[in-house]
PDB file of C-alpha atoms in Angstrom:
ATOM      1  CA  UNK A1382      35.767   3.177  -2.989  1.00 45.00           C
ATOM      2  CA  UNK A1383      32.678   3.733  -1.295  1.00 44.00           C
ATOM      3  CA  UNK A1384      32.526   5.455   1.517  1.00 45.00           C
ATOM      4  CA  UNK A1385      29.362   6.446   4.000  1.00 48.00           C
ATOM      5  CA  UNK A1386      29.282   9.754   2.035  1.00 60.00           C
ATOM      6  CA  UNK A1387      29.504   8.754  -1.256  1.00 72.00           C
ATOM      7  CA  UNK A1388      27.450   5.596  -1.944  1.00 83.00           C
ATOM      8  CA  UNK A1389      28.220   3.118  -5.065  1.00 90.00           C
ATOM      9  CA  UNK A1390      25.712   2.429  -7.971  1.00 89.00           C
ATOM     10  CA  UNK A1391      25.124  -0.903  -6.189  1.00 91.00           C
ATOM     11  CA  UNK A1392      24.239   0.704  -2.905  1.00 93.00           C
ATOM     12  CA  UNK A1393      22.195   3.555  -4.412  1.00 92.00           C
ATOM     13  CA  UNK A1394      19.940   1.247  -6.487  1.00 91.00           C
ATOM     14  CA  UNK A1395      19.411  -0.920  -3.686  1.00 94.00           C
ATOM     15  CA  UNK A1396      18.136   2.306  -1.375  1.00 94.00           C
ATOM     16  CA  UNK A1397      16.122   2.826  -4.538  1.00 94.00           C
ATOM     17  CA  UNK A1398      14.456  -0.727  -4.200  1.00 95.00           C
ATOM     18  CA  UNK A1399      14.225  -1.003  -0.640  1.00 97.00           C
ATOM     19  CA  UNK A1400      12.019   2.528  -0.814  1.00 96.00           C
ATOM     20  CA  UNK A1401      10.088   1.066  -3.604  1.00 96.00           C
ATOM     21  CA  UNK A1402       9.436  -2.126  -1.774  1.00 97.00           C
ATOM     22  CA  UNK A1403       8.023   0.053   1.396  1.00 97.00           C
ATOM     23  CA  UNK A1404       5.914   1.914  -1.485  1.00 97.00           C
ATOM     24  CA  UNK A1405       4.015  -1.596  -2.290  1.00 98.00           C
ATOM     25  CA  UNK A1406       4.218  -3.129   1.490  1.00 98.00           C
ATOM     26  CA  UNK A1407       1.840   0.413   2.218  1.00 98.00           C
ATOM     27  CA  UNK A1408       0.013   0.108  -0.891  1.00 98.00           C
ATOM     28  CA  UNK A1409      -1.048  -3.658  -0.370  1.00 98.00           C
ATOM     29  CA  UNK A1410      -2.222  -3.164   3.257  1.00 98.00           C
ATOM     30  CA  UNK A1411      -3.916  -0.027   1.816  1.00 98.00           C
ATOM     31  CA  UNK A1412      -6.027  -2.484  -0.281  1.00 98.00           C
ATOM     32  CA  UNK A1413      -6.293  -5.400   1.974  1.00 98.00           C
ATOM     33  CA  UNK A1414      -7.809  -3.194   4.289  1.00 98.00           C
ATOM     34  CA  UNK A1415     -10.309  -1.659   1.694  1.00 98.00           C
ATOM     35  CA  UNK A1416     -11.421  -4.892   1.167  1.00 98.00           C
ATOM     36  CA  UNK A1417     -12.208  -5.843   4.692  1.00 97.00           C
ATOM     37  CA  UNK A1418     -14.072  -2.622   4.927  1.00 98.00           C
ATOM     38  CA  UNK A1419     -15.935  -3.805   2.264  1.00 98.00           C
ATOM     39  CA  UNK A1420     -16.694  -7.150   3.647  1.00 97.00           C
ATOM     40  CA  UNK A1421     -17.346  -5.569   6.633  1.00 97.00           C
ATOM     41  CA  UNK A1422     -20.077  -2.700   5.225  1.00 98.00           C
ATOM     42  CA  UNK A1423     -21.692  -6.066   3.219  1.00 97.00           C
ATOM     43  CA  UNK A1424     -22.244  -7.784   6.478  1.00 96.00           C
ATOM     44  CA  UNK A1425     -23.327  -4.473   8.556  1.00 97.00           C
ATOM     45  CA  UNK A1426     -26.201  -4.050   5.551  1.00 97.00           C
ATOM     46  CA  UNK A1427     -27.242  -7.545   6.077  1.00 96.00           C
ATOM     47  CA  UNK A1428     -27.260  -7.145   9.804  1.00 96.00           C
ATOM     48  CA  UNK A1429     -29.355  -3.949  10.106  1.00 95.00           C
ATOM     49  CA  UNK A1430     -32.533  -5.402   8.988  1.00 94.00           C
ATOM     50  CA  UNK A1431     -31.930  -8.385  11.119  1.00 95.00           C
ATOM     51  CA  UNK A1432     -33.515  -8.613  14.824  1.00 97.00           C
ATOM     52  CA  UNK A1433     -31.348  -7.659  17.488  1.00 97.00           C
ATOM     53  CA  UNK A1434     -31.924 -10.868  19.693  1.00 97.00           C
ATOM     54  CA  UNK A1435     -31.171 -13.335  16.679  1.00 97.00           C
ATOM     55  CA  UNK A1436     -28.300 -15.523  17.009  1.00 96.00           C
ATOM     56  CA  UNK A1437     -25.127 -14.899  14.730  1.00 94.00           C
ATOM     57  CA  UNK A1438     -21.698 -15.971  14.462  1.00 94.00           C
ATOM     58  CA  UNK A1439     -18.472 -14.462  14.687  1.00 92.00           C
ATOM     59  CA  UNK A1440     -14.926 -15.092  14.164  1.00 91.00           C
ATOM     60  CA  UNK A1441     -12.924 -14.367  16.977  1.00 89.00           C
ATOM     61  CA  UNK A1442      -9.085 -15.351  16.710  1.00 92.00           C
ATOM     62  CA  UNK A1443     -10.120 -18.001  14.718  1.00 95.00           C
ATOM     63  CA  UNK A1444     -12.887 -19.497  16.913  1.00 97.00           C
ATOM     64  CA  UNK A1445     -16.345 -19.042  15.603  1.00 96.00           C
ATOM     65  CA  UNK A1446     -18.245 -17.941  18.628  1.00 96.00           C
ATOM     66  CA  UNK A1447     -22.546 -17.982  19.077  1.00 96.00           C
ATOM     67  CA  UNK A1448     -23.270 -13.857  19.713  1.00 96.00           C
ATOM     68  CA  UNK A1449     -26.166 -11.928  19.208  1.00 97.00           C
ATOM     69  CA  UNK A1450     -26.753  -9.408  16.322  1.00 97.00           C
ATOM     70  CA  UNK A1451     -26.966  -6.593  19.068  1.00 97.00           C
ATOM     71  CA  UNK A1452     -23.325  -7.613  20.278  1.00 96.00           C
ATOM     72  CA  UNK A1453     -21.748  -7.999  17.114  1.00 96.00           C
ATOM     73  CA  UNK A1454     -23.094  -4.886  14.961  1.00 97.00           C
ATOM     74  CA  UNK A1455     -21.663  -2.390  17.201  1.00 97.00           C
ATOM     75  CA  UNK A1456     -18.384  -4.079  16.923  1.00 95.00           C
ATOM     76  CA  UNK A1457     -18.421  -4.201  13.490  1.00 96.00           C
ATOM     77  CA  UNK A1458     -19.346  -0.733  12.692  1.00 97.00           C
ATOM     78  CA  UNK A1459     -16.526   0.379  15.240  1.00 97.00           C
ATOM     79  CA  UNK A1460     -13.931  -2.096  13.523  1.00 97.00           C
ATOM     80  CA  UNK A1461     -15.006  -0.620  10.041  1.00 98.00           C
ATOM     81  CA  UNK A1462     -14.124   2.850  11.578  1.00 98.00           C
ATOM     82  CA  UNK A1463     -11.080   1.946  12.767  1.00 98.00           C
ATOM     83  CA  UNK A1464      -9.923   0.284   9.585  1.00 98.00           C
ATOM     84  CA  UNK A1465     -11.194   3.805   7.905  1.00 98.00           C
ATOM     85  CA  UNK A1466      -8.610   5.703   9.731  1.00 98.00           C
ATOM     86  CA  UNK A1467      -5.883   3.471   9.239  1.00 98.00           C
ATOM     87  CA  UNK A1468      -6.498   3.568   5.337  1.00 98.00           C
ATOM     88  CA  UNK A1469      -6.300   7.416   5.898  1.00 98.00           C
ATOM     89  CA  UNK A1470      -2.849   7.215   7.884  1.00 98.00           C
ATOM     90  CA  UNK A1471      -1.431   4.591   5.262  1.00 98.00           C
ATOM     91  CA  UNK A1472      -2.321   6.992   2.669  1.00 98.00           C
ATOM     92  CA  UNK A1473      -0.497   9.578   4.108  1.00 98.00           C
ATOM     93  CA  UNK A1474       2.534   7.487   4.598  1.00 98.00           C
ATOM     94  CA  UNK A1475       1.876   5.923   0.985  1.00 97.00           C
ATOM     95  CA  UNK A1476       2.046  10.095  -0.109  1.00 97.00           C
ATOM     96  CA  UNK A1477       5.097  10.927   1.802  1.00 97.00           C
ATOM     97  CA  UNK A1478       7.028   7.676   0.893  1.00 97.00           C
ATOM     98  CA  UNK A1479       6.498   8.489  -2.926  1.00 96.00           C
ATOM     99  CA  UNK A1480       7.521  12.264  -2.435  1.00 96.00           C
ATOM    100  CA  UNK A1481      10.762  10.446  -0.627  1.00 97.00           C
ATOM    101  CA  UNK A1482      11.332   8.432  -3.706  1.00 95.00           C
ATOM    102  CA  UNK A1483      10.827  11.362  -5.960  1.00 94.00           C
ATOM    103  CA  UNK A1484      13.023  13.350  -3.880  1.00 96.00           C
ATOM    104  CA  UNK A1485      15.813  10.143  -3.750  1.00 95.00           C
ATOM    105  CA  UNK A1486      15.518   9.899  -7.528  1.00 94.00           C
ATOM    106  CA  UNK A1487      16.519  13.529  -8.045  1.00 93.00           C
ATOM    107  CA  UNK A1488      19.338  13.534  -5.512  1.00 93.00           C
ATOM    108  CA  UNK A1489      21.176  10.718  -7.219  1.00 92.00           C
ATOM    109  CA  UNK A1490      19.571  11.450 -10.956  1.00 90.00           C
ATOM    110  CA  UNK A1491      17.977   7.890 -10.999  1.00 89.00           C
ATOM    111  CA  UNK A1492      15.952   7.301 -14.602  1.00 87.00           C
ATOM    112  CA  UNK A1493      14.130   4.129 -14.903  1.00 84.00           C
ATOM    113  CA  UNK A1494      14.574   2.814 -18.194  1.00 82.00           C
ATOM    114  CA  UNK A1495      11.493   3.125 -20.693  1.00 78.00           C
ATOM    115  CA  UNK A1496      11.010   6.875 -19.608  1.00 73.00           C
ATOM    116  CA  UNK A1497      13.830   8.303 -21.403  1.00 64.00           C
ATOM    117  CA  UNK A1498      11.836   6.515 -24.445  1.00 57.00           C
ATOM    118  CA  UNK A1499       8.612   8.342 -23.444  1.00 59.00           C
ATOM    119  CA  UNK A1500      10.170  11.523 -23.575  1.00 56.00           C
ATOM    120  CA  UNK A1501      11.778  11.192 -26.637  1.00 57.00           C
ATOM    121  CA  UNK A1502      10.656  10.014 -29.894  1.00 52.00           C
ATOM    122  CA  UNK A1503       8.359   6.887 -29.659  1.00 51.00           C
ATOM    123  CA  UNK A1504      10.174   5.556 -32.542  1.00 45.00           C
ATOM    124  CA  UNK A1505      11.817   3.003 -30.665  1.00 45.00           C
ATOM    125  CA  UNK A1506      10.542  -0.197 -30.527  1.00 46.00           C
ATOM    126  CA  UNK A1507      13.068  -1.657 -28.160  1.00 45.00           C
ATOM    127  CA  UNK A1508      11.194  -0.213 -25.059  1.00 43.00           C
ATOM    128  CA  UNK A1509      11.126  -4.031 -23.944  1.00 44.00           C
ATOM    129  CA  UNK A1510      12.703  -3.031 -20.354  1.00 44.00           C
ATOM    130  CA  UNK A1511      10.157  -3.940 -17.747  1.00 50.00           C
ATOM    131  CA  UNK A1512      11.099  -0.772 -15.560  1.00 56.00           C
ATOM    132  CA  UNK A1513      14.647  -1.690 -15.105  1.00 54.00           C
ATOM    133  CA  UNK A1514      16.208   1.223 -13.045  1.00 58.00           C
ATOM    134  CA  UNK A1515      19.655   2.671 -14.108  1.00 54.00           C
ATOM    135  CA  UNK A1516      21.959   4.833 -12.636  1.00 57.00           C
ATOM    136  CA  UNK A1517      23.288   7.431 -14.881  1.00 57.00           C
ATOM    137  CA  UNK A1518      26.535   8.754 -15.056  1.00 56.00           C
ATOM    138  CA  UNK A1519      27.054  12.247 -13.507  1.00 50.00           C
TER     139      UNK A1519
END
């Protein structure tokens, strides 16, 4: 029987999959933020050459509001900087999560199917595993 000290194979694999899911969520968020930053950068570059008193529109909480370029431009620059800081923070979290996953794999001697065949000869033609996780017998 599995106790709190000795995890079952299913619990070990579930724990690993949870860590991987967390890692993917962080990576997805980083990707979304980087796309938003590129959009901000494009708008900032466009508005730099526009007269400061010119009207422009900005989406605020799902509502399109009328502002002037001189009001919107500093807010966009600030938002972009804040997103950059958040991307840095999330990148550190992603790195930490990767280390945590590697420690978990080492602790429970986990191998991903297909890795073994990469280390061995590549003569095995049955490498259609799709990254399936396998707990090795200890």
